[in-house]
Amino acid sequence: MAVFVACAAGDAQYCWSNMERATTQKSRTRVFVGAYFLKDHTVGDRERMSEKIEIWGVKDPNISAQLAVADLMGLFQHEVGLDVTCKFLESGTTMPGDVLSAEKKPFAFTQTPITCIILHEKGLPTKLVAPLADIAGTQQVIIREASAIEKPSDLEGKQIGMAQGAAVFIAIKNMSKDCNVNLDNVQFTHLLPHDQLAAFSDEKLDALACWEPWTTKAQTMGGKFFFSGSRSEIPNMEGDVNWLVNQSCLIIPDDHLAQKPEVALAVIKVLKKATELINNQRKDISKLLADFYGISRLELMMAMQKNRYAMDMDSLFRIGVLAFRDFLFENQRVSKRFTEPMLYTTKYLELVAPELVKLLAPSETKVEIVEKDGIYYPSKIHFDYTNGSPLKFLLADDSRYVRIALSQAVKTIGGEVVGEATTGSEAIELFGQLRPNFITMDLSMPGVSGVDAINGILQQDPRANIIVISGTNLDEVREEVFNLGVRMFITKPFDPKRVAALISSLVQ
């Protein structure tokens, strides 16, 4: 089998026959200048670049697709002259232990932020240096049709199979906040994926909470997709959601970053190339990867379609990292909440591709915040509103349940809902068209995050009255949005009547 992949203009074309590579190359020698080095290119730099390094991944297209592409296509040698050996583990759950027990640590590895945080707890400082893929869509809840689960509240009293500490629980938790499901009434049974399938087949479970490819297998056994971290098929609530930010990332130990920064930059450059190939040459790349993963091309394409292969380091990336940190701390998997500078750095990705770093610059404004019963507000709270004017609201939330509850609250105080948005970009556009007095804003929505939407709206009108209503209750993010100019922050789940009474008292 021969596969041809057209690369970027001016680059070589590659051809494989039975996975043997023949290339036409402009040169095997690359000299890095400018942004690709943190310091001047020296003989010592060239020697370090020629050293053999090892990068670990997982034999999983969700976590390590770019690494597999780079390895199979020889991109490390061709693009940057690196001698790289790639090792692919069978399961990402063993990554922290395998890294810690390795006599020689891999130079880098691909995994989710959970691995980075756990390694910090175990005494091995590492950094997330670049996101690789948003894999929230692969974290899914599959229901058994005979279990009579039709709406979220039907999960109460039911038995769900789930591996302890699995990321999919964050999606379940955020769904429960939006839909007022009491998870204390849900019975979670700790089972690994293959045991979940066996119990599901034997009708011992009402649902399973797992990830691809196990969830697709569950559907072939008669299961029905209910929701994932990024998509809902809940009746009357179908559509994109953002109940989980779960990204595969390039992770590098701090020692390696200090010793070989130029190698880190080279690795990022190669994985960026692999990302572009996956997105622009998916048909040809899927043929290559299907053989590597030992699955059919159809299975591979179905799994990859649920992922978004992108390296943007933005507000959603930040929310995802901090959400995992707090999740692990609250479940006593780690002993403290590690600070952001300990967990990730933007400087390496910024040197390779500055356009991919989209985090907002920290505000110099500091707002004193008080909290009462899950409601946060500045000590000197005020709304920019003329008494007697019509109360016009724009509701921005990806959950239909939440928008219905908020609509009822607005009617209670004699207000009018003039528009509804399900994404951050829609919120920005509708605000410009409708100019409401008040905007309610969820922080974690598909596409443009609520944080970026807040910034975009306040650029249009610095006096906009924005009320955050969100299940994303992270100290650092809450501080950021108040510093931007948010007037109030209400945590989910919330009481619509209480919210209505509070807003009414403040606008009188």
XYZ file of C-alpha atoms in Angstrom:
508
model
C 0.000 0.000 0.000
C 1.361 3.386 -0.975
C 0.188 6.570 0.664
C 0.986 10.044 -0.607
C 0.673 13.059 1.629
C 1.106 16.558 0.241
C 2.817 18.718 2.827
C 3.018 22.485 3.081
C 4.192 24.391 0.041
C 7.919 24.048 -0.543
C 8.299 20.937 1.614
C 9.086 17.475 0.390
C 6.522 14.896 -0.573
C 6.590 11.603 1.245
C 5.867 8.148 -0.076
C 5.539 4.870 1.840
C 5.406 1.379 0.470
C 4.627 -1.203 3.132
C 5.492 1.479 5.662
C 8.991 1.916 4.174
C 9.769 5.583 3.672
C 11.403 7.079 0.612
C 11.781 10.806 0.561
C 12.895 13.641 -1.587
C 14.371 16.112 0.822
C 15.793 19.550 0.428
C 18.256 18.881 3.224
C 18.736 16.792 6.339
C 20.621 19.640 7.987
C 18.528 22.386 9.542
C 19.981 25.437 11.248
C 17.611 27.112 13.698
C 17.593 30.859 13.959
C 15.519 33.517 15.672
C 12.430 32.249 17.459
C 13.358 28.576 17.462
C 16.154 29.040 19.936
C 16.032 30.583 23.351
C 19.660 31.582 22.947
C 22.267 31.877 20.184
C 22.881 28.753 18.117
C 26.205 27.246 19.214
C 28.215 24.069 18.712
C 26.906 22.882 22.081
C 23.344 23.417 20.884
C 23.990 21.326 17.773
C 25.480 18.551 19.893
C 22.439 18.505 22.176
C 20.125 18.478 19.153
C 21.937 15.427 17.773
C 21.583 13.447 21.013
C 19.061 10.633 20.964
C 15.940 11.324 23.030
C 12.879 9.294 23.908
C 9.284 10.539 23.824
C 6.442 8.500 25.277
C 2.833 8.379 24.182
C -0.163 6.087 24.377
C -1.371 3.723 21.669
C -4.515 5.794 21.445
C -5.521 8.263 18.680
C -7.114 10.547 21.259
C -3.934 11.148 23.259
C -1.039 10.589 20.874
C -2.162 10.922 17.256
C 0.359 13.666 16.484
C 3.210 11.732 18.069
C 2.309 8.635 16.045
C 2.201 10.668 12.815
C 5.563 12.270 13.586
C 7.114 8.890 14.352
C 5.699 6.998 11.372
C 6.554 9.764 8.916
C 10.031 10.434 10.267
C 9.183 14.082 10.912
C 11.556 14.526 13.838
C 14.570 13.752 11.664
C 13.304 15.384 8.504
C 11.927 18.605 9.979
C 14.379 19.396 12.782
C 17.198 16.847 12.665
C 16.254 15.190 15.962
C 17.029 11.537 16.681
C 13.870 10.454 18.512
C 12.677 7.066 19.697
C 8.959 6.929 20.441
C 7.473 4.497 22.940
C 3.707 3.950 23.049
C 2.167 2.589 26.252
C -0.972 0.475 26.172
C -2.783 2.654 28.721
C -2.388 6.249 29.822
C -3.441 5.335 33.364
C -0.024 3.754 33.939
C 1.929 6.757 32.607
C 2.728 8.466 35.967
C 4.007 5.250 37.535
C 5.957 4.231 34.442
C 7.634 7.645 34.188
C 8.558 7.637 37.871
C 9.996 4.114 37.767
C 12.001 4.646 34.561
C 15.755 4.641 35.169
C 16.065 7.267 32.440
C 13.058 9.550 32.211
C 11.621 10.244 28.743
C 12.464 13.707 27.452
C 8.749 14.354 26.949
C 5.426 12.544 26.856
C 1.855 13.115 25.701
C -0.948 12.827 28.232
C -3.727 14.850 29.873
C -3.101 17.423 32.641
C -3.970 14.765 35.232
C -0.580 13.102 34.651
C 1.274 16.408 35.040
C -0.519 17.160 38.327
C 0.032 13.680 39.767
C 3.740 13.800 38.893
C 4.026 17.108 40.773
C 2.463 15.395 43.778
C 4.998 12.551 43.471
C 7.943 14.959 43.372
C 8.639 15.179 39.632
C 7.941 18.758 38.447
C 6.710 18.864 34.856
C 5.145 21.467 32.602
C 2.312 21.424 30.109
C 4.028 23.180 27.191
C 1.430 22.756 24.427
C -2.105 21.406 24.049
C -2.524 18.827 21.288
C -6.186 17.850 21.088
C -9.509 18.499 22.764
C -10.701 14.972 23.555
C -13.746 15.795 25.700
C -16.035 14.274 23.065
C -14.567 10.825 23.692
C -15.606 10.912 27.382
C -19.185 9.641 27.228
C -22.172 8.334 29.164
C -23.971 5.433 27.469
C -27.351 4.304 28.797
C -29.051 0.920 28.481
C -32.319 1.455 26.627
C -34.242 -0.794 29.031
C -33.124 1.308 32.012
C -35.892 3.903 31.439
C -33.465 6.832 31.495
C -35.012 9.601 29.408
C -34.031 12.778 31.256
C -31.075 13.661 33.511
C -33.030 13.268 36.762
C -33.764 9.648 35.782
C -30.119 8.873 36.598
C -31.007 9.176 40.291
C -31.474 5.710 41.751
C -29.620 4.111 38.851
C -26.292 2.270 38.776
C -23.484 3.669 36.609
C -20.209 1.870 35.943
C -17.181 4.179 35.990
C -13.474 3.903 36.723
C -12.626 5.731 39.933
C -11.175 9.184 39.267
C -12.064 9.118 35.564
C -12.242 12.493 33.810
C -15.758 11.719 32.583
C -16.994 12.316 36.147
C -16.299 16.043 35.688
C -18.686 16.006 32.709
C -21.304 14.214 34.812
C -20.821 16.699 37.642
C -21.202 19.725 35.350
C -24.266 18.192 33.693
C -25.792 17.669 37.145
C -25.260 21.348 38.006
C -27.012 22.448 34.829
C -29.871 19.952 35.140
C -30.320 19.847 38.934
C -29.434 16.176 39.342
C -28.500 15.063 42.867
C -25.453 12.836 42.341
C -25.698 11.615 45.941
C -28.659 9.574 44.719
C -26.700 7.988 41.859
C -24.878 4.729 42.538
C -21.415 4.701 40.955
C -19.715 1.315 40.704
C -15.934 1.324 40.245
C -15.171 -0.756 37.160
C -12.427 -0.606 34.549
C -13.594 -0.275 30.925
C -13.566 -3.968 29.974
C -15.414 -4.855 33.207
C -17.963 -2.122 32.479
C -18.727 -3.721 29.117
C -19.165 -7.160 30.697
C -21.524 -5.804 33.367
C -23.387 -3.738 30.760
C -23.856 -6.842 28.601
C -25.152 -8.790 31.615
C -27.639 -5.962 32.362
C -26.046 -5.295 35.752
C -25.574 -1.605 34.919
C -28.094 1.016 33.864
C -25.363 3.107 32.257
C -21.624 3.302 31.861
C -19.343 6.334 31.932
C -16.227 5.692 29.899
C -14.284 6.746 26.805
C -13.641 5.685 23.226
C -13.336 3.052 21.880
C -15.163 1.341 24.763
C -18.226 3.562 24.410
C -18.639 2.696 20.731
C -18.455 -0.991 21.684
C -21.190 -0.388 24.285
C -23.402 1.107 21.579
C -22.915 -1.976 19.387
C -24.243 -3.952 22.380
C -27.488 -1.976 22.382
C -26.404 1.035 24.404
C -27.574 4.548 23.602
C -25.393 7.649 23.631
C -26.707 10.082 26.295
C -24.054 12.778 26.490
C -20.321 13.434 26.405
C -18.078 16.229 27.561
C -18.869 18.137 24.366
C -22.188 16.829 23.026
C -25.668 16.173 24.429
C -28.299 13.864 22.959
C -30.510 14.256 26.029
C -34.082 14.728 24.712
C -34.968 18.433 24.326
C -31.353 19.323 25.067
C -29.591 18.107 21.926
C -26.553 20.056 20.815
C -23.014 21.065 21.647
C -22.136 21.533 25.321
C -18.959 22.123 27.260
C -19.279 19.988 30.364
C -15.636 18.940 30.238
C -12.405 20.475 28.997
C -10.092 17.506 28.556
C -7.017 17.988 26.413
C -4.111 15.854 25.407
C -0.919 17.848 25.972
C 2.816 17.733 25.437
C 4.392 17.441 28.890
C 8.103 17.947 29.610
C 9.912 17.600 32.970
C 11.257 20.886 34.319
C 14.835 19.562 34.337
C 14.686 18.783 30.628
C 13.296 22.223 29.819
C 16.161 23.826 31.712
C 18.837 21.620 30.131
C 17.608 21.462 26.520
C 15.171 24.272 25.726
C 16.069 24.141 22.037
C 15.022 20.472 21.885
C 11.680 21.334 23.486
C 11.102 23.968 20.805
C 12.002 21.508 18.059
C 9.556 18.906 19.403
C 6.751 21.493 19.509
C 7.530 22.492 15.916
C 7.251 18.877 14.757
C 3.980 18.248 16.605
C 2.566 21.429 15.088
C 3.437 20.020 11.663
C 1.765 16.718 12.569
C -1.352 18.583 13.726
C -1.573 20.363 10.374
C -1.237 17.060 8.510
C -4.003 15.443 10.590
C -6.356 18.329 9.892
C -5.483 18.921 6.232
C -4.709 15.377 5.050
C -7.074 13.341 7.267
C -7.899 10.774 4.581
C -4.293 9.772 3.918
C -3.217 10.075 7.550
C -6.059 7.788 8.662
C -4.722 5.009 6.428
C -1.348 5.304 8.101
C -2.723 5.404 11.649
C -5.260 2.602 11.214
C -2.424 0.155 10.535
C -0.467 1.500 13.498
C -3.359 1.210 15.955
C -4.482 -2.137 14.585
C -8.085 -1.075 14.012
C -10.221 -0.534 10.947
C -10.000 2.791 9.201
C -13.721 3.342 9.858
C -13.265 2.841 13.617
C -10.316 5.220 13.599
C -12.160 7.918 11.646
C -15.154 7.694 13.999
C -12.906 8.128 17.026
C -10.892 10.973 15.491
C -14.030 12.866 14.436
C -14.928 13.288 18.097
C -11.636 15.088 18.759
C -10.473 18.573 17.845
C -6.774 18.454 16.992
C -5.514 21.943 17.820
C -2.718 23.533 19.861
C -4.467 26.716 21.008
C -3.500 27.688 24.553
C -6.586 29.720 25.458
C -9.039 30.343 28.289
C -10.643 26.915 27.876
C -7.218 25.273 28.200
C -6.683 27.197 31.447
C -10.135 26.287 32.774
C -9.484 22.619 31.982
C -6.127 22.507 33.777
C -7.466 24.225 36.893
C -10.618 22.076 36.909
C -8.500 18.903 36.910
C -6.306 20.324 39.671
C -9.290 21.075 41.901
C -10.926 17.734 41.032
C -7.825 15.795 42.110
C -7.473 17.877 45.270
C -11.132 17.504 46.258
C -10.887 13.737 45.709
C -7.700 13.592 47.834
C -5.534 12.426 44.933
C -3.148 15.331 45.553
C -2.344 17.169 48.777
C -2.581 20.760 47.529
C -3.740 23.027 44.739
C -0.618 23.590 42.660
C -0.213 27.111 41.264
C -0.600 27.842 37.571
C 3.110 28.628 36.973
C 3.941 25.190 38.388
C 1.649 23.412 35.931
C 2.028 25.119 32.558
C 4.117 27.634 30.647
C 3.298 29.611 27.511
C 6.815 30.683 26.546
C 7.859 27.696 24.423
C 4.692 27.571 22.324
C 4.831 31.360 22.023
C 8.317 31.154 20.508
C 7.257 28.564 17.933
C 3.744 29.825 17.109
C 2.774 33.012 18.970
C -0.644 33.055 17.289
C -1.612 29.930 19.250
C -1.200 31.552 22.681
C -4.526 33.278 23.341
C -4.598 33.661 27.111
C -5.654 37.107 28.296
C -2.976 39.250 29.908
C -3.434 39.580 33.701
C -5.304 42.724 34.716
C -3.592 45.259 36.942
C -6.988 46.055 38.497
C -7.740 44.167 41.705
C -11.300 43.952 43.003
C -12.187 43.171 46.626
C -14.724 40.338 46.565
C -17.162 39.094 49.203
C -19.065 35.793 49.144
C -22.375 34.669 50.592
C -23.982 31.277 49.951
C -22.244 30.701 46.617
C -22.782 34.241 45.335
C -19.717 36.452 44.862
C -19.760 40.198 44.312
C -17.510 43.245 44.779
C -17.667 44.889 48.188
C -18.831 48.040 46.370
C -21.268 46.416 43.963
C -23.285 48.530 41.564
C -25.129 48.025 38.290
C -24.996 50.603 35.522
C -28.755 50.960 35.208
C -31.247 53.844 35.220
C -34.126 53.125 37.589
C -37.363 52.648 35.674
C -35.718 51.595 32.403
C -36.844 48.298 30.829
C -34.939 45.295 32.207
C -33.604 43.621 29.060
C -31.585 40.406 29.466
C -29.334 38.390 27.178
C -28.876 34.811 28.431
C -25.658 33.015 27.431
C -25.507 29.343 28.420
C -25.161 26.114 26.444
C -27.750 24.399 28.690
C -31.414 24.719 27.706
C -32.379 23.816 31.291
C -30.423 26.768 32.648
C -31.827 29.200 30.082
C -35.392 28.141 30.944
C -34.724 28.640 34.673
C -33.176 32.057 34.045
C -36.062 33.094 31.782
C -38.470 32.350 34.624
C -36.329 34.417 37.010
C -36.286 37.363 34.590
C -40.086 37.281 34.215
C -40.441 37.258 38.008
C -38.816 40.700 38.243
C -40.709 42.120 35.280
C -37.826 41.820 32.849
C -37.648 40.650 29.258
C -35.314 38.107 27.660
C -34.323 39.736 24.375
C -31.899 37.039 23.249
C -30.323 33.671 24.021
C -26.819 32.482 23.122
C -25.331 29.001 23.391
C -21.711 29.933 22.624
C -19.393 32.765 23.545
C -19.209 34.005 19.956
C -23.021 34.163 19.758
C -23.089 36.153 23.005
C -20.668 38.747 21.615
C -22.633 39.065 18.357
C -26.058 39.297 20.041
C -24.850 41.870 22.546
C -23.760 44.122 19.692
C -27.151 43.738 17.982
C -29.483 43.906 21.001
C -27.642 46.039 23.578
C -29.365 44.502 26.642
C -29.073 46.008 30.146
C -27.910 42.712 31.628
C -26.062 39.643 30.390
C -25.911 36.306 32.211
C -22.809 34.390 31.173
C -21.723 30.785 31.550
C -17.927 30.464 31.508
C -17.543 27.051 29.916
C -19.284 27.008 26.525
C -18.366 25.472 23.156
C -15.934 27.413 20.993
C -15.253 30.865 22.407
C -15.256 30.600 26.206
C -17.325 32.760 28.526
C -14.128 34.470 29.685
C -13.311 35.570 26.138
C -16.947 36.549 25.545
C -16.880 38.765 28.648
C -13.748 40.458 27.362
C -15.296 40.925 23.908
C -18.509 42.428 25.297
C -16.705 44.793 27.651
C -14.586 46.019 24.761
C -17.846 47.031 23.059
C -19.285 48.586 26.225
C -17.218 48.814 29.438
C -20.429 49.579 31.362
C -22.130 46.273 30.443
C -23.751 44.550 33.438
C -22.448 40.986 33.238
C -23.546 38.358 35.758
C -21.626 35.077 35.596
C -23.724 31.989 36.364
C -21.410 29.017 36.044
C -20.397 25.640 37.393
C -16.772 26.633 36.747
C -15.999 27.938 40.220
C -12.208 28.244 40.155
C -10.493 30.856 42.329
C -8.121 32.099 39.625
C -10.794 32.288 36.917
C -13.266 33.984 39.245
C -10.627 36.599 40.097
C -9.890 37.097 36.398
C -13.495 37.818 35.401
C -14.027 40.241 38.289
C -10.861 42.071 37.288
C -12.250 42.278 33.749
C -15.394 43.982 35.039
C -18.016 41.324 35.898
C -20.607 42.601 38.411
C -21.610 39.306 40.060
C -20.652 35.591 40.054
C -23.287 32.960 40.929
C -22.303 29.299 41.224
C -24.358 26.426 39.836
C -26.670 24.882 40.852
C -28.651 27.983 41.744
C -32.128 28.923 42.967
C -33.816 31.025 40.227
C -36.141 32.736 42.731
C -33.218 33.753 44.925
C -31.308 35.094 41.923
C -34.379 37.075 40.830
C -34.855 38.574 44.291
C -31.182 39.540 44.530
C -31.074 41.259 41.134
C -34.364 43.007 41.855
C -33.044 44.419 45.136
C -29.884 45.712 43.468
C -31.600 47.547 40.600
C -34.189 49.328 42.747
